[in-house]
Short mmCIF file of N, CA and C in Angstrom, two decimals:
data_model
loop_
_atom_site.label_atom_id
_atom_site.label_comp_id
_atom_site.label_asym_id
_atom_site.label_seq_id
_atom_site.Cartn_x
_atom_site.Cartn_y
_atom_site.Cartn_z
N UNK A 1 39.15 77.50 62.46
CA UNK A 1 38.50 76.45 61.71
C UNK A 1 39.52 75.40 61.26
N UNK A 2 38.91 74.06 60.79
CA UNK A 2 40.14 73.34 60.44
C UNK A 2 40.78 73.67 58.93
N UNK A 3 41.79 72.65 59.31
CA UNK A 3 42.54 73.60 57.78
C UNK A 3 43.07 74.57 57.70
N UNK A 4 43.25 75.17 58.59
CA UNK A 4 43.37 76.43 58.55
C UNK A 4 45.32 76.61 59.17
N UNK A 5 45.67 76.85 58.67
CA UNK A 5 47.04 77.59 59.39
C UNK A 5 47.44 79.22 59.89
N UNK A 6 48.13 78.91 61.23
CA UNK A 6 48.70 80.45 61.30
C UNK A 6 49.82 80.80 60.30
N UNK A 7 50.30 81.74 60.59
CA UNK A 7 50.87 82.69 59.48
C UNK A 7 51.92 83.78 60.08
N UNK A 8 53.04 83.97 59.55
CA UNK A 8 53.46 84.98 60.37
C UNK A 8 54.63 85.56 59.08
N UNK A 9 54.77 87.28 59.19
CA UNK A 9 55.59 87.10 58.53
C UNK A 9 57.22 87.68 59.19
N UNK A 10 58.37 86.81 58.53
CA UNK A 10 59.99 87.26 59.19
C UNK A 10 60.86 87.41 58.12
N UNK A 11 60.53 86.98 57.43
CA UNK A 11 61.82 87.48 56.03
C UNK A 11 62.44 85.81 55.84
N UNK A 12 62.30 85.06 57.01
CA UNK A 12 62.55 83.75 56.67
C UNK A 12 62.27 82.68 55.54
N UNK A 13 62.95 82.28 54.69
CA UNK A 13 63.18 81.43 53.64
C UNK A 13 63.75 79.85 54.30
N UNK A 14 63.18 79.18 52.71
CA UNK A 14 64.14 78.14 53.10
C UNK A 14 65.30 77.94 53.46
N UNK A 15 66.31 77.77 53.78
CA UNK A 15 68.05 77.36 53.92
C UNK A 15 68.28 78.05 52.77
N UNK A 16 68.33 77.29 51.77
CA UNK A 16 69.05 77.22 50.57
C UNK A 16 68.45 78.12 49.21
N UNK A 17 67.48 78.65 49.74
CA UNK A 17 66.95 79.47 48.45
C UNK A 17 67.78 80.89 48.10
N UNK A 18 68.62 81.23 48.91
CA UNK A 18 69.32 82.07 48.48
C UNK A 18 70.22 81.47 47.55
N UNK A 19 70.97 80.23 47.54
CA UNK A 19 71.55 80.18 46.33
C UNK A 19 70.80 79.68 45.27
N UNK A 20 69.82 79.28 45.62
CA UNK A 20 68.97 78.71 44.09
C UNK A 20 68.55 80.17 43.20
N UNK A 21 67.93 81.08 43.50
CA UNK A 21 67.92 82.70 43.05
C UNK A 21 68.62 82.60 41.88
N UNK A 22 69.34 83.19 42.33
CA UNK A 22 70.42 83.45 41.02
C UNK A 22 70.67 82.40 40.10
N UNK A 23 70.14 81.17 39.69
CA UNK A 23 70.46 80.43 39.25
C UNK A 23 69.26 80.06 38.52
N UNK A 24 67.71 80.75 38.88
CA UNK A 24 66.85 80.72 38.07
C UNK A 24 66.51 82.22 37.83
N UNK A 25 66.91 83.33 38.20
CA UNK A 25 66.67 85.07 37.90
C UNK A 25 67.71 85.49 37.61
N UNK A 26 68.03 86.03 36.14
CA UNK A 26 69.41 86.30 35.45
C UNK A 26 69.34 88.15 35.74
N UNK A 27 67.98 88.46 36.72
CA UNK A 27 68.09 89.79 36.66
C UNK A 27 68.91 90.06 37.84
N UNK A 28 69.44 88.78 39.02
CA UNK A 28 70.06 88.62 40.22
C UNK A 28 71.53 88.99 40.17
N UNK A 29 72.51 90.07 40.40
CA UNK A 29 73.46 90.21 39.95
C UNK A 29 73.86 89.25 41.61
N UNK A 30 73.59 89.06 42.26
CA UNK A 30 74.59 88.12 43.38
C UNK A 30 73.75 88.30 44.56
N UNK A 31 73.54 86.79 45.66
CA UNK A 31 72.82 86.84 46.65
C UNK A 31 73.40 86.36 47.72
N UNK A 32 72.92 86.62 48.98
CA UNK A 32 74.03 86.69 50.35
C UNK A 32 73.10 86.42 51.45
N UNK A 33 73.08 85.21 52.13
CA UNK A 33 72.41 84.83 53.37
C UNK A 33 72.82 85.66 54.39
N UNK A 34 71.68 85.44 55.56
CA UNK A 34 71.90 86.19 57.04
C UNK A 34 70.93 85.49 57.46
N UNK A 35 71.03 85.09 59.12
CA UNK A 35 70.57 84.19 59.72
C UNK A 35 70.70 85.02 61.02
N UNK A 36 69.39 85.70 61.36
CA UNK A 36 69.50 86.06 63.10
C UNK A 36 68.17 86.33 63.71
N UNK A 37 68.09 86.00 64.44
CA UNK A 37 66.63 86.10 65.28
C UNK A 37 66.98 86.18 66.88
N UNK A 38 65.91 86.41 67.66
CA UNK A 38 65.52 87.19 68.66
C UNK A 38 66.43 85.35 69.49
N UNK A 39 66.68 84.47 69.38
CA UNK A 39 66.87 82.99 69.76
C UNK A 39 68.06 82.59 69.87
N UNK A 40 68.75 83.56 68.81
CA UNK A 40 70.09 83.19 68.72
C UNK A 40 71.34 84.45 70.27
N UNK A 41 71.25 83.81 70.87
CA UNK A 41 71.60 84.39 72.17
C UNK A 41 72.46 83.03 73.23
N UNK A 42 73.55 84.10 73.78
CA UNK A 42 74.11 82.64 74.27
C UNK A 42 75.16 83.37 75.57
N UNK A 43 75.89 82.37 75.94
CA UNK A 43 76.75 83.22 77.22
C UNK A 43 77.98 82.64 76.28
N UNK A 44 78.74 84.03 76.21
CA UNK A 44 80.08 84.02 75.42
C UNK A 44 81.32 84.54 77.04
N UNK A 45 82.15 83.73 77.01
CA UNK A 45 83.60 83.89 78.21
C UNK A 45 84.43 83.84 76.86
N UNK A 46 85.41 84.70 77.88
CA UNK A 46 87.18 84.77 77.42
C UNK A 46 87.85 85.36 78.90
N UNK A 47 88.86 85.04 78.72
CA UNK A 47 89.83 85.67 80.02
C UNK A 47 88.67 85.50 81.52
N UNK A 48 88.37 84.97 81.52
CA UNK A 48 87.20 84.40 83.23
C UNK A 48 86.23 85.24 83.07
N UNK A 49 85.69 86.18 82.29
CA UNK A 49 84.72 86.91 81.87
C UNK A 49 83.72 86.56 81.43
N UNK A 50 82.54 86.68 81.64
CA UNK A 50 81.56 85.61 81.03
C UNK A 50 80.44 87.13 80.97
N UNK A 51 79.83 87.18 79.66
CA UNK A 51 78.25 87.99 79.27
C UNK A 51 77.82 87.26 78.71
N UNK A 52 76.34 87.57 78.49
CA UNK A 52 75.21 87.20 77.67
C UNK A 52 75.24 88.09 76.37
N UNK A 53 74.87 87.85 75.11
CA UNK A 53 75.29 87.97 73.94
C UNK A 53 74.28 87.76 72.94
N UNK A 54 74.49 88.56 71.91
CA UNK A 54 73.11 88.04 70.71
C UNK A 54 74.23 88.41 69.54
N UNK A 55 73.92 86.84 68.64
CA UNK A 55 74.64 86.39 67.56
C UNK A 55 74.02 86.29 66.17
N UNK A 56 74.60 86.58 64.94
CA UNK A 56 74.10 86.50 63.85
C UNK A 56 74.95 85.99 62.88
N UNK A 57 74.35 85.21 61.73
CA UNK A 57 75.20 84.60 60.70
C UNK A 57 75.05 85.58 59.39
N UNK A 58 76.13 85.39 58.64
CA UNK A 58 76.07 86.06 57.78
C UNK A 58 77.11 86.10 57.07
N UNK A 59 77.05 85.67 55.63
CA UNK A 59 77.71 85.09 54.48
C UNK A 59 78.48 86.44 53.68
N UNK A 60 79.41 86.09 52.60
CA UNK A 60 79.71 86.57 51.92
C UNK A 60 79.28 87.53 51.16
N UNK A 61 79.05 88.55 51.36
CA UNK A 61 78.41 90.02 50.62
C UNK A 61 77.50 90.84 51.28
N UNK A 62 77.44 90.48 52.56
CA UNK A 62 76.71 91.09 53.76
C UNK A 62 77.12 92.65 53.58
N UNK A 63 78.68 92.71 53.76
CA UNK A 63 79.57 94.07 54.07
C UNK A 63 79.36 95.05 53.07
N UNK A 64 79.14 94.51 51.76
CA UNK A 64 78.60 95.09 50.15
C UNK A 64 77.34 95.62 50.69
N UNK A 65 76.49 95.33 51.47
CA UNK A 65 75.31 96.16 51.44
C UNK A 65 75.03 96.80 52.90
N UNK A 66 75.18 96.14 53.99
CA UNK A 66 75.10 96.50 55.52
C UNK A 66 76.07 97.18 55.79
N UNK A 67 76.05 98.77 56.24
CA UNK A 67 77.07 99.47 56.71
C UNK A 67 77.64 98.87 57.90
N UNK A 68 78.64 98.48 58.41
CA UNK A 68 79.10 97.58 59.46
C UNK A 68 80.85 98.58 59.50
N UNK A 69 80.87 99.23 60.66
CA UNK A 69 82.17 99.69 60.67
C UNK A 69 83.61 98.98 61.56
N UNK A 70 84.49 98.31 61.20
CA UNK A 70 85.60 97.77 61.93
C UNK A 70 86.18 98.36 61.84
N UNK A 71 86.83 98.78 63.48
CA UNK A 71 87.49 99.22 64.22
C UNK A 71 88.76 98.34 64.40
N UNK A 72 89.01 97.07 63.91
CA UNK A 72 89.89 96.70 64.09
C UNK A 72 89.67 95.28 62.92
N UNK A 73 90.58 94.58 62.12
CA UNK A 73 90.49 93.25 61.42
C UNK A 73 90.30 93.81 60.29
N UNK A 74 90.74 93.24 59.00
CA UNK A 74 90.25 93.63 57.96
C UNK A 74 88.31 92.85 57.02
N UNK A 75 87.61 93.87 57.19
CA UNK A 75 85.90 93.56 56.89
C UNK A 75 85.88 92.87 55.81
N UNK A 76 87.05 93.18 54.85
CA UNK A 76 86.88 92.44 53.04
C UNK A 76 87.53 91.64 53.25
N UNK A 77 87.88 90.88 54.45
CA UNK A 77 88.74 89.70 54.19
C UNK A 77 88.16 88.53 55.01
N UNK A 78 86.87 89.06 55.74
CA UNK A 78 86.34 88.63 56.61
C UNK A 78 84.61 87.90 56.69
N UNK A 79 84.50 86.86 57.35
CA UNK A 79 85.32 85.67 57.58
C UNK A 79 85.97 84.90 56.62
N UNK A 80 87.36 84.00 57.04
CA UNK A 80 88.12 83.54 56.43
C UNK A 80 87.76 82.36 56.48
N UNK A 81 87.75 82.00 57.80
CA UNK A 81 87.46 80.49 58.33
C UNK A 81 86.10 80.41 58.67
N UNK A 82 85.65 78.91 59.40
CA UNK A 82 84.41 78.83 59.66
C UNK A 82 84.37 79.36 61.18
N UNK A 83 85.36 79.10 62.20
CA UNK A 83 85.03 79.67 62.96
C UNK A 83 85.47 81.35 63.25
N UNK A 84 85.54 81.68 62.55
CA UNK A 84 86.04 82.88 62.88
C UNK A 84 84.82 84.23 63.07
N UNK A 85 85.35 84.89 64.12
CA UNK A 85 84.04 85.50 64.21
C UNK A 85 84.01 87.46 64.75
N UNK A 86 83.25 88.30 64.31
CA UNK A 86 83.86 89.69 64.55
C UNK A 86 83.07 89.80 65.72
N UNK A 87 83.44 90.64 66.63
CA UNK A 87 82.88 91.09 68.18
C UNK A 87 82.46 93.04 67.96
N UNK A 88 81.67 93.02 68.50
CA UNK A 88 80.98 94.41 69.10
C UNK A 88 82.25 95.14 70.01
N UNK A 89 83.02 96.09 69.82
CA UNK A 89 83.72 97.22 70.51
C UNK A 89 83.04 97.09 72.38
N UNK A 90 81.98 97.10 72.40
CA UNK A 90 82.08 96.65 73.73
C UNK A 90 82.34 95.41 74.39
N UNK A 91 82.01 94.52 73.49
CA UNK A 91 82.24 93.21 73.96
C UNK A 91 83.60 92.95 74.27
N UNK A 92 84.75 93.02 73.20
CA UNK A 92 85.89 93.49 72.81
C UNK A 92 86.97 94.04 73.97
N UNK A 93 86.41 95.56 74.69
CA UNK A 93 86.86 96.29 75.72
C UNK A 93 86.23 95.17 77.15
N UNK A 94 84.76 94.67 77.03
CA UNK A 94 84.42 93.70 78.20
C UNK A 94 85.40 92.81 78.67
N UNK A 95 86.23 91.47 77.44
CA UNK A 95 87.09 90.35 77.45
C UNK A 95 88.76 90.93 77.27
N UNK A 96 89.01 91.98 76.87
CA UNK A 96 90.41 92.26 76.47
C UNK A 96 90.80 93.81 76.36
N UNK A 97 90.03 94.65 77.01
CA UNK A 97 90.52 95.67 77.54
C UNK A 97 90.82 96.84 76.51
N UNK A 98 90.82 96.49 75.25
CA UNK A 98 90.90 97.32 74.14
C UNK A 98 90.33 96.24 72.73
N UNK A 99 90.08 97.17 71.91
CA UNK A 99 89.84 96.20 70.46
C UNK A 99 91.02 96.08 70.02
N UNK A 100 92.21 96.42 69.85
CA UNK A 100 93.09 96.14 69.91
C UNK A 100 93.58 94.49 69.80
N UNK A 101 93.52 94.62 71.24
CA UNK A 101 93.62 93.50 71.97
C UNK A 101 92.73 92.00 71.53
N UNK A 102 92.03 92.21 71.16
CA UNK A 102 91.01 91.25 71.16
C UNK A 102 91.16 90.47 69.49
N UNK A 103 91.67 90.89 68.88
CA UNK A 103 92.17 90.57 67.95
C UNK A 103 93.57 89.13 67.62
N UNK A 104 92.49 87.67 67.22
CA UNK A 104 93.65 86.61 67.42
C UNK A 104 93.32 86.13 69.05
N UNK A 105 92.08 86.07 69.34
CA UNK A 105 92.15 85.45 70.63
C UNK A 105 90.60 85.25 70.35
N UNK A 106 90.50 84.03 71.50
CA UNK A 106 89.27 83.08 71.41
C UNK A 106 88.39 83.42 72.21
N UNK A 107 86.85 83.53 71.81
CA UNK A 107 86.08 83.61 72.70
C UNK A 107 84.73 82.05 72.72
N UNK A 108 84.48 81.81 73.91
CA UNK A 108 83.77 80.72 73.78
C UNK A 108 81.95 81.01 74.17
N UNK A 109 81.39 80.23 73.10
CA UNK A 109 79.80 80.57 73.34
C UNK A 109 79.16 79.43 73.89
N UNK A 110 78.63 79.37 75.04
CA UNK A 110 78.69 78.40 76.06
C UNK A 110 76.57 78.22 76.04
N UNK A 111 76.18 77.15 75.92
CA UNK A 111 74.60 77.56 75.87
C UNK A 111 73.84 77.90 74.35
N UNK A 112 72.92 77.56 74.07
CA UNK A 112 72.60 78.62 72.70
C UNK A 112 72.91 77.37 71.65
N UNK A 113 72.34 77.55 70.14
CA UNK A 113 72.39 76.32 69.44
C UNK A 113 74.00 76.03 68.73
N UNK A 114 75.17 76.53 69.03
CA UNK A 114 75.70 76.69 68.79
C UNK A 114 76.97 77.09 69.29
N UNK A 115 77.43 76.17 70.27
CA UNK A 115 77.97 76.35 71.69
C UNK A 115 79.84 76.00 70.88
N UNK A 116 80.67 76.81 70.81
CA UNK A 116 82.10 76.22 70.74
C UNK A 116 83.14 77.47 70.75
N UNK A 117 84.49 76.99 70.46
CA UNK A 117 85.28 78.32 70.48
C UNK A 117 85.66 79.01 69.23
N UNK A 118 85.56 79.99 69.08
CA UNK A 118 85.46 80.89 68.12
C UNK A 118 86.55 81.95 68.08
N UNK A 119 87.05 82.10 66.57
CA UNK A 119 88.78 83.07 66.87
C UNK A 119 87.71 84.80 66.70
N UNK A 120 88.57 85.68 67.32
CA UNK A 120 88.27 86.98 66.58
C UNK A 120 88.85 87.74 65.66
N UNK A 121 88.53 87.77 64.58
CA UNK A 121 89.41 88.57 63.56
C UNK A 121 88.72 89.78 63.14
N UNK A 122 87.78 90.27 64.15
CA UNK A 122 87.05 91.57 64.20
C UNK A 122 86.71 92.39 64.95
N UNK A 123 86.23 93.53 65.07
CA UNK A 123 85.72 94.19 66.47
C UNK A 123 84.96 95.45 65.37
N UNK A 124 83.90 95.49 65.71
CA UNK A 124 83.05 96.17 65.08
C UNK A 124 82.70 97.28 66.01
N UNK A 125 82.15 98.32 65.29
CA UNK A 125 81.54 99.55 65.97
C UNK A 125 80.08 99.67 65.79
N UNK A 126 79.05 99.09 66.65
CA UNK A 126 77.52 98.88 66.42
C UNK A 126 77.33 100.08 65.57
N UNK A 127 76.02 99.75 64.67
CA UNK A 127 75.55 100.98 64.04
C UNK A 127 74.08 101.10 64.72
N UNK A 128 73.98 102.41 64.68
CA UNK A 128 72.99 103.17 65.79
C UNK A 128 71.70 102.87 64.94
N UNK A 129 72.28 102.29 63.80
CA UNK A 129 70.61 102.59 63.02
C UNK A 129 70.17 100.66 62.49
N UNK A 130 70.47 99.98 63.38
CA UNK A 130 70.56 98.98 63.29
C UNK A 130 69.11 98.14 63.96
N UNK A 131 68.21 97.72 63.74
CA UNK A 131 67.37 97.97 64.09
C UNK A 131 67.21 96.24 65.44
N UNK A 132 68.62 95.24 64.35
CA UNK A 132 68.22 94.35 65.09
C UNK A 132 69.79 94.43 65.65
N UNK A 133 70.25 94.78 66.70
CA UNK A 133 71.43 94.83 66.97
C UNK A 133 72.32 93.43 67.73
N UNK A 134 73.61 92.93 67.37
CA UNK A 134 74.32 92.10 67.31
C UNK A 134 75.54 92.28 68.11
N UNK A 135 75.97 91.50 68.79
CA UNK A 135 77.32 91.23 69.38
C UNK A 135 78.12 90.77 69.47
N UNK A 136 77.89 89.52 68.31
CA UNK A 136 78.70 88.60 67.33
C UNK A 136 78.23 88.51 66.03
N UNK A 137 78.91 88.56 65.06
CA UNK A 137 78.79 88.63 63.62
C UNK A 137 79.37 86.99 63.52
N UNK A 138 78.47 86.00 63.18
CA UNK A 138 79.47 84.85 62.50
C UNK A 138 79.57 84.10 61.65
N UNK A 139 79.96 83.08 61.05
CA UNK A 139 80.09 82.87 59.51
C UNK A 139 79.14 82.05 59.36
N UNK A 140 78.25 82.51 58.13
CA UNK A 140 77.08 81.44 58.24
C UNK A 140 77.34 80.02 57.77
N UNK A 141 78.53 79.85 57.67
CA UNK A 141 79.08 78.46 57.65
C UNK A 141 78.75 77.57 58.55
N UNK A 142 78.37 78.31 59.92
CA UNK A 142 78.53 77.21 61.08
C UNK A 142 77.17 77.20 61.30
N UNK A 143 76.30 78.04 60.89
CA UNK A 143 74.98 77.79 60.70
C UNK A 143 74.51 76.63 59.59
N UNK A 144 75.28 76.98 58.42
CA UNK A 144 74.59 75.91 57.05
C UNK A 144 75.15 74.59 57.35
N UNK A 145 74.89 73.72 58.03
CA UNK A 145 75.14 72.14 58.62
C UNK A 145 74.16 71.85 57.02
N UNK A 146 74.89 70.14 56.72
CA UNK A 146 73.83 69.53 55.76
C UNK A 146 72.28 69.85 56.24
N UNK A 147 72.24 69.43 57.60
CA UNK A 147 70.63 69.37 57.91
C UNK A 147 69.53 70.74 57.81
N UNK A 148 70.24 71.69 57.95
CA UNK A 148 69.96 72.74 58.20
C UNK A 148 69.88 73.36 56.39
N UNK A 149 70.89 72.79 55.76
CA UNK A 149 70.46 73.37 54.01
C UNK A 149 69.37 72.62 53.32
N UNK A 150 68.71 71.42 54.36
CA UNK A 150 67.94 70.75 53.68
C UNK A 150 66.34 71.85 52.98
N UNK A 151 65.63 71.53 52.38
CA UNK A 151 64.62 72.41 51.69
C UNK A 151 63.46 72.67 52.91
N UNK A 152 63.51 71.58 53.53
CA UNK A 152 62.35 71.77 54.90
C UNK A 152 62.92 72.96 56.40
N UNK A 153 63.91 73.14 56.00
CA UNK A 153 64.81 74.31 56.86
C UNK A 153 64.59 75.89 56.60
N UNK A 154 64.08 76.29 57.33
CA UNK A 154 64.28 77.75 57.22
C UNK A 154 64.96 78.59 58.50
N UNK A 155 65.45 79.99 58.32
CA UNK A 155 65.57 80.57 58.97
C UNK A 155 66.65 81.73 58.79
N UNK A 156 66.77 81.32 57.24
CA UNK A 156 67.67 82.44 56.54
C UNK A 156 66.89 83.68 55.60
N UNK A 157 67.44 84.96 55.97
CA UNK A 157 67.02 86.09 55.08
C UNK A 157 67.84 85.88 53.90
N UNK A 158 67.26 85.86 52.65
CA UNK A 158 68.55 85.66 51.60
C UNK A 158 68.23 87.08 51.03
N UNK A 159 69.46 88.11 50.40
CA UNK A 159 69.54 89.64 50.14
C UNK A 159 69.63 89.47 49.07
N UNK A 160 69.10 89.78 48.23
CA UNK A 160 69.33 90.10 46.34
C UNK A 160 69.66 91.29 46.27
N UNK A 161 71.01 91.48 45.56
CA UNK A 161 71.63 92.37 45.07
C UNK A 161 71.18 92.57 42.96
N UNK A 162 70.05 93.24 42.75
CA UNK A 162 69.83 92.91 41.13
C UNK A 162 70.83 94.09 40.34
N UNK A 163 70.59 93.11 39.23
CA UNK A 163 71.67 94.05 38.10
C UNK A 163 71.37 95.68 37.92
N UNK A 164 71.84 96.50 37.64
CA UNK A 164 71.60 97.60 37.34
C UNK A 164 70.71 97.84 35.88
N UNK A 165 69.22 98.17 35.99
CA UNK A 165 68.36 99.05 35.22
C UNK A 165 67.50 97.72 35.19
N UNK A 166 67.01 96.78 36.10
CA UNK A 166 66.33 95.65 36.49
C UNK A 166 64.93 96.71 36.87
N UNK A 167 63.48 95.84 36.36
CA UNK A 167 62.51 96.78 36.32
C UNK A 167 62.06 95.83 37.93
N UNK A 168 62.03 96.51 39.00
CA UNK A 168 61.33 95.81 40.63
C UNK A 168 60.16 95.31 40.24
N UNK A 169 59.39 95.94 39.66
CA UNK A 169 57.62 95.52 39.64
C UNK A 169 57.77 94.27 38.61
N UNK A 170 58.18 94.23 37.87
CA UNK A 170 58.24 92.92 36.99
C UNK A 170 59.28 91.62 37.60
N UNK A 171 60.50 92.05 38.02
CA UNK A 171 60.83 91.03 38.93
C UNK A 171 60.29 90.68 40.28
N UNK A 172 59.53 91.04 41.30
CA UNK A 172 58.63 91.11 41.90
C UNK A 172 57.35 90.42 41.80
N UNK A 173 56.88 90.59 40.32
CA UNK A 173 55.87 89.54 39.61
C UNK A 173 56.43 88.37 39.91
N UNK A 174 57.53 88.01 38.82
CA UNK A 174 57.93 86.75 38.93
C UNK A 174 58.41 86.05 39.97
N UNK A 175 58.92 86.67 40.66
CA UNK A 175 59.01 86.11 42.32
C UNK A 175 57.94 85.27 42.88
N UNK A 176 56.61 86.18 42.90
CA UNK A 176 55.51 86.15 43.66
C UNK A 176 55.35 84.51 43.77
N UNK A 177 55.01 83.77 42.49
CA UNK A 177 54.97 82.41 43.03
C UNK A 177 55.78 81.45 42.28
N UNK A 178 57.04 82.38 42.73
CA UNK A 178 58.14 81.23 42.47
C UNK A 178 58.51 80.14 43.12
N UNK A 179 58.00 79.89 44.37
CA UNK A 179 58.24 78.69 45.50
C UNK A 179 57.59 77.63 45.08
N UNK A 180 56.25 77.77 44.65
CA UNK A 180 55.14 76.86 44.01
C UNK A 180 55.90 76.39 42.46
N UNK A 181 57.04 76.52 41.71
CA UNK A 181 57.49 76.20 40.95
C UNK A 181 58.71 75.03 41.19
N UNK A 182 58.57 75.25 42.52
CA UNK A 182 59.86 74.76 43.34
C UNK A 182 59.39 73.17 43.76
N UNK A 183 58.15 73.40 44.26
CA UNK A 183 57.48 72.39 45.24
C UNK A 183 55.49 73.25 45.04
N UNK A 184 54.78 72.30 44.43
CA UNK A 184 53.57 72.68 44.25
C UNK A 184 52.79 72.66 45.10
N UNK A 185 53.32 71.62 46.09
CA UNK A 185 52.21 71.86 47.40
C UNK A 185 52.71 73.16 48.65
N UNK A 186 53.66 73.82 48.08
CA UNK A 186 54.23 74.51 48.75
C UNK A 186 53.07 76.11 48.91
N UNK A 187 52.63 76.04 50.12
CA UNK A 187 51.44 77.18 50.74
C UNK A 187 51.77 78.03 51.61
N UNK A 188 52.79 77.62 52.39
CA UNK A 188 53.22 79.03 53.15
C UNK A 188 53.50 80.09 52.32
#
């Protein structure tokens, strides 16, 4: 019928509502973007090697809650830069023969929204219980462009980490139509 919109649900938010959170919910002890979908896929080369690849962004405090094991780079120090980016143990052994190795050398993502060269200061060990699995971890820096933090942008999961002895069902309430406080014609 008219009027009518589809609907779908992904965990997707605006850009930027992960940092607005904490800045109107004092029950928010700290919040942390991630940006990955089934789209973000690209052909990554190093050393004349070229695979196909699935990439994800993901900010500062990811490692605080996502078990993510490195095998090589230090995880709490990581990312430093904007391009800097951790690789999958196979990917790793695919371009440089050990994780080891792969450590301080460039890999390039050729195709995909987000095509350039990228350092590695990681090599990760997939987790089996991962439901959306990744082969680049990268800084959601190179995702958050001005255009992309604008309010009409989505495509970020933002993670709330709440304070300790925070009641869910009452923050949960107040959530519910917190967007409509934001922007009133706001209906998705």
């Amino acid at each position: 019928p008219s009027g009518t919109y589809p609907t779908n649900v992904d965990g997707s938010t605006p850009n930027p509502l992960f940092k607005r959170l904490p800045e109107d919910f004092p029950e928010i002890q700290y919040s942390f973007p991630e940006a990955g979908n089934q789209e973000y896929r690209g052909v990554f080369s190093a050393n004349e090697k070229t695979i196909r690849g699935q990439y994800q962004f993901i900010g500062e405090g990811f490692f605080n809650v996502f078990p993510v094991t490195f095998l090589q780079g230090n995880k709490q120090a990581f990312p430093t830069d904007k391009n800097d980016v951790a690789i999958s143990e196979s990917m790793a052994k695919t371009f440089f023969g050990t994780p080891e190795n792969a450590i301080g050398e460039l890999i390039e993502l050729k195709g995909g929204y987000y095509p350039g060269s990228y350092l590695v200061k990681g090599v990760f060990e997939p987790n089996p219980q991962n439901s959306d699995p990744n082969d680049v971890l990268m800084n959601y820096e190179v995702f958050a462009t001005d255009e992309m933090m604008e309010w009409y942008n989505s495509g970020t999961q933002p993670h709330l980490v709440l304070k300790e002895g925070v009641d869910l069902a009452a923050f949960n309430k107040k959530l519910s139509d917190y967007l409509t406080t934001l922007s009133p014609n706001w209906k998705d």
